Amino acid sequence: YTIDLPGGWFLLGYLNQSISSTEDIMSPISENLVILKDYAGNVYWPMFDIISLNTMEPGKGYSINTDQPLGFNYSEVESSRLSSQDEAFSSNYYNAPKNTGNNMVIGIPENSWPISPKEGDEIVVYDQNGLVVGNNKYRDNGSYITIWGDDELTNEKDGLLVNEMFLMKLFRADTGIEEELEVLFWAEGGGGYVINGISIVGSLLTTKIVEKQLIQVVDFLGRKSRKGHDNSIQLHIYDDGSVEKK
């Protein structure tokens, strides 16, 4: 039975009766396969040699993206290379983002880093309000992050709005410090959220985040005061020029 893939995105049901290796099943169209992903945001991305979606299972559906229209047939796979599974990622530092039912994927090629991160470092993506919408571990063969969009059926904002710009940071495991990731240019896509979008970093910079330092405390008349010294309203002046009322 031949399935006509139209090129671009297509919802593909798995028709075999047994679990099989994703790489084996997709091998006949590997040259034209852009990416395959499941509902949980796991991917098979040949460009980066990433297989977090290790197997395909009966009764499940998958989103497939190909670079052109083509016919696809499922083959019965007698043996599967299941030992190559990329273990599911679980962060030790951040809460898991909510699976809202819509997502996009960011790819970071190894050659886009000015200095490669280390094993154990994490890439985390935020919305404009500081909500974690995606995170994943750094991989030395190329990294990816599935980021989640807002679920319009809920009252709270639990993901990115369409076209909302996302913010990327690198968490250094050895120091416990976050660094901002500034994308100098995108090889594909961009820095705004698009449902089922694919964005690939061309080049980026890392910038250490330095906490602002309090340099002076004054009252409303500009007289010097001591932090927490009395119950009157105080103005805290910081080294970045910002002022906070306390």
PDB file of C-alpha atoms in Angstrom:
ATOM      1  CA  TYR A   1       0.000   0.000   0.000  1.00  0.00           C
ATOM      2  CA  THR A   2       1.541   3.315  -1.121  1.00  0.00           C
ATOM      3  CA  ILE A   3       0.971   6.494   0.855  1.00  0.00           C
ATOM      4  CA  ASP A   4       1.289   9.670  -1.151  1.00  0.00           C
ATOM      5  CA  LEU A   5       3.280  12.213   0.828  1.00  0.00           C
ATOM      6  CA  PRO A   6       2.520  15.679  -0.584  1.00  0.00           C
ATOM      7  CA  GLY A   7       5.795  17.352   0.444  1.00  0.00           C
ATOM      8  CA  GLY A   8       5.997  19.531   3.531  1.00  0.00           C
ATOM      9  CA  TRP A   9       4.023  18.436   6.570  1.00  0.00           C
ATOM     10  CA  PHE A  10       1.752  15.377   6.560  1.00  0.00           C
ATOM     11  CA  LEU A  11       0.100  13.387   9.370  1.00  0.00           C
ATOM     12  CA  LEU A  12       1.272   9.807   8.961  1.00  0.00           C
ATOM     13  CA  GLY A  13      -0.319   6.831  10.698  1.00  0.00           C
ATOM     14  CA  TYR A  14       1.849   3.835  11.515  1.00  0.00           C
ATOM     15  CA  LEU A  15       0.339   0.788   9.788  1.00  0.00           C
ATOM     16  CA  ASN A  16       2.660  -2.058  10.783  1.00  0.00           C
ATOM     17  CA  GLN A  17       1.469  -4.463  13.470  1.00  0.00           C
ATOM     18  CA  SER A  18       4.643  -4.398  15.543  1.00  0.00           C
ATOM     19  CA  ILE A  19       7.021  -1.803  16.959  1.00  0.00           C
ATOM     20  CA  SER A  20       9.923  -1.089  14.617  1.00  0.00           C
ATOM     21  CA  SER A  21      13.000   1.097  14.451  1.00  0.00           C
ATOM     22  CA  THR A  22      12.209   4.565  13.138  1.00  0.00           C
ATOM     23  CA  GLU A  23      15.491   4.697  11.269  1.00  0.00           C
ATOM     24  CA  ASP A  24      14.789   1.381   9.535  1.00  0.00           C
ATOM     25  CA  ILE A  25      11.234   2.308   8.598  1.00  0.00           C
ATOM     26  CA  MET A  26      12.261   5.689   7.192  1.00  0.00           C
ATOM     27  CA  SER A  27      15.386   4.461   5.391  1.00  0.00           C
ATOM     28  CA  PRO A  28      13.719   4.208   1.920  1.00  0.00           C
ATOM     29  CA  ILE A  29      12.996   7.957   1.977  1.00  0.00           C
ATOM     30  CA  SER A  30      15.929   9.111   4.110  1.00  0.00           C
ATOM     31  CA  GLU A  31      17.308  11.380   1.385  1.00  0.00           C
ATOM     32  CA  ASN A  32      14.032  13.317   1.216  1.00  0.00           C
ATOM     33  CA  LEU A  33      13.048  13.193   4.882  1.00  0.00           C
ATOM     34  CA  VAL A  34      13.404  16.557   6.642  1.00  0.00           C
ATOM     35  CA  ILE A  35      12.071  15.565  10.058  1.00  0.00           C
ATOM     36  CA  LEU A  36       9.680  13.159  11.768  1.00  0.00           C
ATOM     37  CA  LYS A  37       8.178  13.885  15.185  1.00  0.00           C
ATOM     38  CA  ASP A  38       5.628  12.441  17.572  1.00  0.00           C
ATOM     39  CA  TYR A  39       3.004  14.041  19.804  1.00  0.00           C
ATOM     40  CA  ALA A  40       5.467  14.365  22.696  1.00  0.00           C
ATOM     41  CA  GLY A  41       7.968  16.361  20.615  1.00  0.00           C
ATOM     42  CA  ASN A  42      10.503  13.561  20.116  1.00  0.00           C
ATOM     43  CA  VAL A  43      12.155  13.704  16.704  1.00  0.00           C
ATOM     44  CA  TYR A  44      14.031  11.761  14.069  1.00  0.00           C
ATOM     45  CA  TRP A  45      16.125  14.438  12.351  1.00  0.00           C
ATOM     46  CA  PRO A  46      18.600  12.954   9.867  1.00  0.00           C
ATOM     47  CA  MET A  47      20.356  16.294   9.254  1.00  0.00           C
ATOM     48  CA  PHE A  48      21.635  16.257  12.829  1.00  0.00           C
ATOM     49  CA  ASP A  49      21.767  12.475  13.206  1.00  0.00           C
ATOM     50  CA  ILE A  50      19.304  12.854  16.094  1.00  0.00           C
ATOM     51  CA  ILE A  51      16.980   9.982  17.007  1.00  0.00           C
ATOM     52  CA  SER A  52      15.036  10.739  20.167  1.00  0.00           C
ATOM     53  CA  LEU A  53      12.058   9.137  18.393  1.00  0.00           C
ATOM     54  CA  ASN A  54      13.655   5.710  18.354  1.00  0.00           C
ATOM     55  CA  THR A  55      10.649   3.535  17.473  1.00  0.00           C
ATOM     56  CA  MET A  56       7.318   3.762  15.684  1.00  0.00           C
ATOM     57  CA  GLU A  57       4.359   2.022  17.305  1.00  0.00           C
ATOM     58  CA  PRO A  58       1.064   0.577  16.024  1.00  0.00           C
ATOM     59  CA  GLY A  59      -1.927   2.882  16.418  1.00  0.00           C
ATOM     60  CA  LYS A  60       0.113   6.062  16.732  1.00  0.00           C
ATOM     61  CA  GLY A  61       0.356   9.018  14.373  1.00  0.00           C
ATOM     62  CA  TYR A  62       3.441  11.003  13.428  1.00  0.00           C
ATOM     63  CA  SER A  63       4.072  14.357  11.779  1.00  0.00           C
ATOM     64  CA  ILE A  64       6.403  13.943   8.827  1.00  0.00           C
ATOM     65  CA  ASN A  65       8.044  16.633   6.725  1.00  0.00           C
ATOM     66  CA  THR A  66       9.623  15.813   3.352  1.00  0.00           C
ATOM     67  CA  ASP A  67      11.368  18.101   0.893  1.00  0.00           C
ATOM     68  CA  GLN A  68       9.226  16.976  -2.056  1.00  0.00           C
ATOM     69  CA  PRO A  69       6.148  14.859  -2.893  1.00  0.00           C
ATOM     70  CA  LEU A  70       6.838  11.132  -2.968  1.00  0.00           C
ATOM     71  CA  GLY A  71       5.289   7.716  -2.453  1.00  0.00           C
ATOM     72  CA  PHE A  72       5.996   5.825   0.763  1.00  0.00           C
ATOM     73  CA  ASN A  73       5.481   2.163   1.644  1.00  0.00           C
ATOM     74  CA  TYR A  74       5.792   0.597   5.077  1.00  0.00           C
ATOM     75  CA  SER A  75       8.123  -2.353   5.128  1.00  0.00           C
ATOM     76  CA  GLU A  76       8.071  -5.193   7.615  1.00  0.00           C
ATOM     77  CA  VAL A  77      11.284  -4.940   9.602  1.00  0.00           C
ATOM     78  CA  GLU A  78      12.522  -8.253  10.977  1.00  0.00           C
ATOM     79  CA  SER A  79      15.195  -6.788  13.232  1.00  0.00           C
ATOM     80  CA  SER A  80      15.434  -3.304  14.696  1.00  0.00           C
ATOM     81  CA  ARG A  81      18.413  -1.399  16.048  1.00  0.00           C
ATOM     82  CA  LEU A  82      16.646  -0.488  19.270  1.00  0.00           C
ATOM     83  CA  SER A  83      19.890  -0.201  21.212  1.00  0.00           C
ATOM     84  CA  SER A  84      20.584   3.170  19.575  1.00  0.00           C
ATOM     85  CA  GLN A  85      17.828   4.887  21.518  1.00  0.00           C
ATOM     86  CA  ASP A  86      18.520   8.415  22.739  1.00  0.00           C
ATOM     87  CA  GLU A  87      17.204   8.340  26.308  1.00  0.00           C
ATOM     88  CA  ALA A  88      14.336  10.680  27.135  1.00  0.00           C
ATOM     89  CA  PHE A  89      15.666  13.963  28.487  1.00  0.00           C
ATOM     90  CA  SER A  90      14.751  15.055  31.991  1.00  0.00           C
ATOM     91  CA  SER A  91      16.232  18.283  33.312  1.00  0.00           C
ATOM     92  CA  ASN A  92      17.795  18.452  36.742  1.00  0.00           C
ATOM     93  CA  TYR A  93      17.330  22.233  36.888  1.00  0.00           C
ATOM     94  CA  TYR A  94      14.086  23.235  35.136  1.00  0.00           C
ATOM     95  CA  ASN A  95      10.474  22.167  35.251  1.00  0.00           C
ATOM     96  CA  ALA A  96       9.360  20.323  32.130  1.00  0.00           C
ATOM     97  CA  PRO A  97       7.463  22.575  29.706  1.00  0.00           C
ATOM     98  CA  LYS A  98       3.804  21.767  29.186  1.00  0.00           C
ATOM     99  CA  ASN A  99       2.824  19.672  26.178  1.00  0.00           C
ATOM    100  CA  THR A 100       0.135  21.925  24.709  1.00  0.00           C
ATOM    101  CA  GLY A 101      -0.470  19.949  21.523  1.00  0.00           C
ATOM    102  CA  ASN A 102       1.362  22.330  19.177  1.00  0.00           C
ATOM    103  CA  ASN A 103       5.091  22.875  18.818  1.00  0.00           C
ATOM    104  CA  MET A 104       8.022  23.789  16.618  1.00  0.00           C
ATOM    105  CA  VAL A 105      11.616  22.573  16.531  1.00  0.00           C
ATOM    106  CA  ILE A 106      14.880  24.507  16.818  1.00  0.00           C
ATOM    107  CA  GLY A 107      18.131  22.989  15.551  1.00  0.00           C
ATOM    108  CA  ILE A 108      21.576  24.179  16.633  1.00  0.00           C
ATOM    109  CA  PRO A 109      24.404  22.743  14.504  1.00  0.00           C
ATOM    110  CA  GLU A 110      27.670  22.130  16.320  1.00  0.00           C
ATOM    111  CA  ASN A 111      29.538  24.602  14.084  1.00  0.00           C
ATOM    112  CA  SER A 112      27.216  27.456  15.072  1.00  0.00           C
ATOM    113  CA  TRP A 113      28.684  27.694  18.595  1.00  0.00           C
ATOM    114  CA  PRO A 114      31.607  30.134  19.123  1.00  0.00           C
ATOM    115  CA  ILE A 115      32.846  27.782  21.868  1.00  0.00           C
ATOM    116  CA  SER A 116      31.200  24.402  22.278  1.00  0.00           C
ATOM    117  CA  PRO A 117      29.302  23.801  25.529  1.00  0.00           C
ATOM    118  CA  LYS A 118      30.116  20.781  27.688  1.00  0.00           C
ATOM    119  CA  GLU A 119      28.320  17.532  28.305  1.00  0.00           C
ATOM    120  CA  GLY A 120      25.628  18.145  30.914  1.00  0.00           C
ATOM    121  CA  ASP A 121      24.904  21.714  29.791  1.00  0.00           C
ATOM    122  CA  GLU A 122      21.299  22.505  28.875  1.00  0.00           C
ATOM    123  CA  ILE A 123      19.610  24.761  26.353  1.00  0.00           C
ATOM    124  CA  VAL A 124      16.459  26.388  27.683  1.00  0.00           C
ATOM    125  CA  VAL A 125      13.913  28.487  25.780  1.00  0.00           C
ATOM    126  CA  TYR A 126      11.625  31.086  27.369  1.00  0.00           C
ATOM    127  CA  ASP A 127       8.640  33.106  26.250  1.00  0.00           C
ATOM    128  CA  GLN A 128       8.574  36.880  26.763  1.00  0.00           C
ATOM    129  CA  ASN A 129       7.193  36.414  30.295  1.00  0.00           C
ATOM    130  CA  GLY A 130       9.973  34.107  31.432  1.00  0.00           C
ATOM    131  CA  LEU A 131       7.982  30.869  31.067  1.00  0.00           C
ATOM    132  CA  VAL A 132      10.037  27.824  30.100  1.00  0.00           C
ATOM    133  CA  VAL A 133       8.564  26.592  26.803  1.00  0.00           C
ATOM    134  CA  GLY A 134      11.288  24.096  25.891  1.00  0.00           C
ATOM    135  CA  ASN A 135      14.609  22.698  27.057  1.00  0.00           C
ATOM    136  CA  ASN A 136      16.980  19.936  26.111  1.00  0.00           C
ATOM    137  CA  LYS A 137      20.534  18.774  26.656  1.00  0.00           C
ATOM    138  CA  TYR A 138      23.472  19.928  24.576  1.00  0.00           C
ATOM    139  CA  ARG A 139      24.598  17.314  22.034  1.00  0.00           C
ATOM    140  CA  ASP A 140      28.019  17.505  20.448  1.00  0.00           C
ATOM    141  CA  ASN A 141      26.704  16.260  17.082  1.00  0.00           C
ATOM    142  CA  GLY A 142      24.050  18.979  16.939  1.00  0.00           C
ATOM    143  CA  SER A 143      21.346  19.989  19.393  1.00  0.00           C
ATOM    144  CA  TYR A 144      17.598  20.378  19.111  1.00  0.00           C
ATOM    145  CA  ILE A 145      14.847  21.807  21.278  1.00  0.00           C
ATOM    146  CA  THR A 146      11.123  21.249  20.860  1.00  0.00           C
ATOM    147  CA  ILE A 147       9.289  24.380  22.005  1.00  0.00           C
ATOM    148  CA  TRP A 148       5.586  24.516  22.781  1.00  0.00           C
ATOM    149  CA  GLY A 149       2.914  26.984  21.726  1.00  0.00           C
ATOM    150  CA  ASP A 150       0.038  28.318  23.782  1.00  0.00           C
ATOM    151  CA  ASP A 151      -3.053  26.155  24.242  1.00  0.00           C
ATOM    152  CA  GLU A 152      -5.918  28.457  23.310  1.00  0.00           C
ATOM    153  CA  LEU A 153      -8.419  26.224  25.148  1.00  0.00           C
ATOM    154  CA  THR A 154      -6.935  27.069  28.554  1.00  0.00           C
ATOM    155  CA  ASN A 155      -7.348  30.326  30.460  1.00  0.00           C
ATOM    156  CA  GLU A 156      -3.669  30.730  31.339  1.00  0.00           C
ATOM    157  CA  LYS A 157      -0.845  31.371  28.902  1.00  0.00           C
ATOM    158  CA  ASP A 158       1.059  28.078  28.866  1.00  0.00           C
ATOM    159  CA  GLY A 159       3.216  28.463  25.763  1.00  0.00           C
ATOM    160  CA  LEU A 160       4.284  30.773  22.962  1.00  0.00           C
ATOM    161  CA  LEU A 161       1.803  32.790  20.953  1.00  0.00           C
ATOM    162  CA  VAL A 162       2.056  32.600  17.179  1.00  0.00           C
ATOM    163  CA  ASN A 163       4.845  34.966  16.024  1.00  0.00           C
ATOM    164  CA  GLU A 164       5.959  35.617  19.627  1.00  0.00           C
ATOM    165  CA  MET A 165       9.741  35.970  19.818  1.00  0.00           C
ATOM    166  CA  PHE A 166      11.368  33.357  22.026  1.00  0.00           C
ATOM    167  CA  LEU A 167      14.509  33.741  24.155  1.00  0.00           C
ATOM    168  CA  MET A 168      17.247  31.101  24.319  1.00  0.00           C
ATOM    169  CA  LYS A 169      19.746  30.561  27.117  1.00  0.00           C
ATOM    170  CA  LEU A 170      22.502  28.085  27.892  1.00  0.00           C
ATOM    171  CA  PHE A 171      22.744  26.639  31.387  1.00  0.00           C
ATOM    172  CA  ARG A 172      26.319  25.796  32.368  1.00  0.00           C
ATOM    173  CA  ALA A 173      26.113  22.751  34.620  1.00  0.00           C
ATOM    174  CA  ASP A 174      29.568  23.192  36.123  1.00  0.00           C
ATOM    175  CA  THR A 175      28.938  26.758  37.318  1.00  0.00           C
ATOM    176  CA  GLY A 176      25.125  26.832  37.638  1.00  0.00           C
ATOM    177  CA  ILE A 177      25.041  30.014  35.539  1.00  0.00           C
ATOM    178  CA  GLU A 178      22.780  30.872  32.614  1.00  0.00           C
ATOM    179  CA  GLU A 179      24.159  32.595  29.539  1.00  0.00           C
ATOM    180  CA  GLU A 180      22.069  34.397  26.956  1.00  0.00           C
ATOM    181  CA  LEU A 181      22.168  33.003  23.415  1.00  0.00           C
ATOM    182  CA  GLU A 182      22.021  35.635  20.693  1.00  0.00           C
ATOM    183  CA  VAL A 183      21.396  34.290  17.203  1.00  0.00           C
ATOM    184  CA  LEU A 184      23.437  36.288  14.691  1.00  0.00           C
ATOM    185  CA  PHE A 185      21.580  34.767  11.768  1.00  0.00           C
ATOM    186  CA  TRP A 186      19.203  31.903  11.082  1.00  0.00           C
ATOM    187  CA  ALA A 187      20.129  29.369   8.412  1.00  0.00           C
ATOM    188  CA  GLU A 188      16.438  28.495   8.232  1.00  0.00           C
ATOM    189  CA  GLY A 189      13.327  29.951   9.838  1.00  0.00           C
ATOM    190  CA  GLY A 190      13.610  32.643  12.492  1.00  0.00           C
ATOM    191  CA  GLY A 191      13.198  33.592  16.128  1.00  0.00           C
ATOM    192  CA  GLY A 192       9.395  33.764  16.228  1.00  0.00           C
ATOM    193  CA  TYR A 193       7.028  30.920  17.078  1.00  0.00           C
ATOM    194  CA  VAL A 194       5.324  29.173  14.175  1.00  0.00           C
ATOM    195  CA  ILE A 195       3.213  26.039  14.643  1.00  0.00           C
ATOM    196  CA  ASN A 196       5.155  23.112  13.112  1.00  0.00           C
ATOM    197  CA  GLY A 197       7.957  25.536  12.287  1.00  0.00           C
ATOM    198  CA  ILE A 198      11.575  24.515  11.820  1.00  0.00           C
ATOM    199  CA  SER A 199      14.296  27.017  12.715  1.00  0.00           C
ATOM    200  CA  ILE A 200      17.993  26.232  12.320  1.00  0.00           C
ATOM    201  CA  VAL A 201      20.659  28.463  13.849  1.00  0.00           C
ATOM    202  CA  GLY A 202      23.364  29.714  11.489  1.00  0.00           C
ATOM    203  CA  SER A 203      25.592  31.390  14.063  1.00  0.00           C
ATOM    204  CA  LEU A 204      25.201  32.562  17.649  1.00  0.00           C
ATOM    205  CA  LEU A 205      26.938  34.314  20.516  1.00  0.00           C
ATOM    206  CA  THR A 206      26.868  33.503  24.212  1.00  0.00           C
ATOM    207  CA  THR A 207      26.736  36.307  26.775  1.00  0.00           C
ATOM    208  CA  LYS A 208      27.114  35.869  30.517  1.00  0.00           C
ATOM    209  CA  ILE A 209      24.229  37.248  32.525  1.00  0.00           C
ATOM    210  CA  VAL A 210      25.553  39.564  35.235  1.00  0.00           C
ATOM    211  CA  GLU A 211      23.237  40.435  38.106  1.00  0.00           C
ATOM    212  CA  LYS A 212      22.856  44.140  38.740  1.00  0.00           C
ATOM    213  CA  GLN A 213      24.427  45.472  41.922  1.00  0.00           C
ATOM    214  CA  LEU A 214      22.891  47.855  44.426  1.00  0.00           C
ATOM    215  CA  ILE A 215      25.066  50.965  44.749  1.00  0.00           C
ATOM    216  CA  GLN A 216      22.964  53.385  46.790  1.00  0.00           C
ATOM    217  CA  VAL A 217      19.757  53.691  48.848  1.00  0.00           C
ATOM    218  CA  VAL A 218      18.027  57.078  49.159  1.00  0.00           C
ATOM    219  CA  ASP A 219      14.679  58.405  50.351  1.00  0.00           C
ATOM    220  CA  PHE A 220      12.294  60.433  48.194  1.00  0.00           C
ATOM    221  CA  LEU A 221      14.232  63.613  48.942  1.00  0.00           C
ATOM    222  CA  GLY A 222      17.471  62.063  47.706  1.00  0.00           C
ATOM    223  CA  ARG A 223      18.973  61.708  51.153  1.00  0.00           C
ATOM    224  CA  LYS A 224      21.155  58.660  51.719  1.00  0.00           C
ATOM    225  CA  SER A 225      19.514  55.920  53.711  1.00  0.00           C
ATOM    226  CA  ARG A 226      20.318  52.414  54.821  1.00  0.00           C
ATOM    227  CA  LYS A 227      18.666  49.378  53.236  1.00  0.00           C
ATOM    228  CA  GLY A 228      15.791  48.260  55.467  1.00  0.00           C
ATOM    229  CA  HIS A 229      16.718  50.805  58.100  1.00  0.00           C
ATOM    230  CA  ASP A 230      13.194  52.187  58.571  1.00  0.00           C
ATOM    231  CA  ASN A 231       9.631  51.751  57.333  1.00  0.00           C
ATOM    232  CA  SER A 232       9.664  54.731  54.962  1.00  0.00           C
ATOM    233  CA  ILE A 233       9.682  54.278  51.181  1.00  0.00           C
ATOM    234  CA  GLN A 234      13.180  53.945  49.793  1.00  0.00           C
ATOM    235  CA  LEU A 235      14.676  54.155  46.318  1.00  0.00           C
ATOM    236  CA  HIS A 236      17.258  51.518  45.419  1.00  0.00           C
ATOM    237  CA  ILE A 237      19.727  52.644  42.758  1.00  0.00           C
ATOM    238  CA  TYR A 238      21.642  49.967  40.791  1.00  0.00           C
ATOM    239  CA  ASP A 239      24.825  49.996  38.745  1.00  0.00           C
ATOM    240  CA  ASP A 240      22.888  49.534  35.486  1.00  0.00           C
ATOM    241  CA  GLY A 241      21.068  52.839  36.069  1.00  0.00           C
ATOM    242  CA  SER A 242      17.760  51.297  37.132  1.00  0.00           C
ATOM    243  CA  VAL A 243      15.840  52.452  40.206  1.00  0.00           C
ATOM    244  CA  GLU A 244      13.389  50.414  42.276  1.00  0.00           C
ATOM    245  CA  LYS A 245      10.942  51.660  44.889  1.00  0.00           C
ATOM    246  CA  LYS A 246      10.957  49.599  48.059  1.00  0.00           C
TER     247      LYS A 246
END
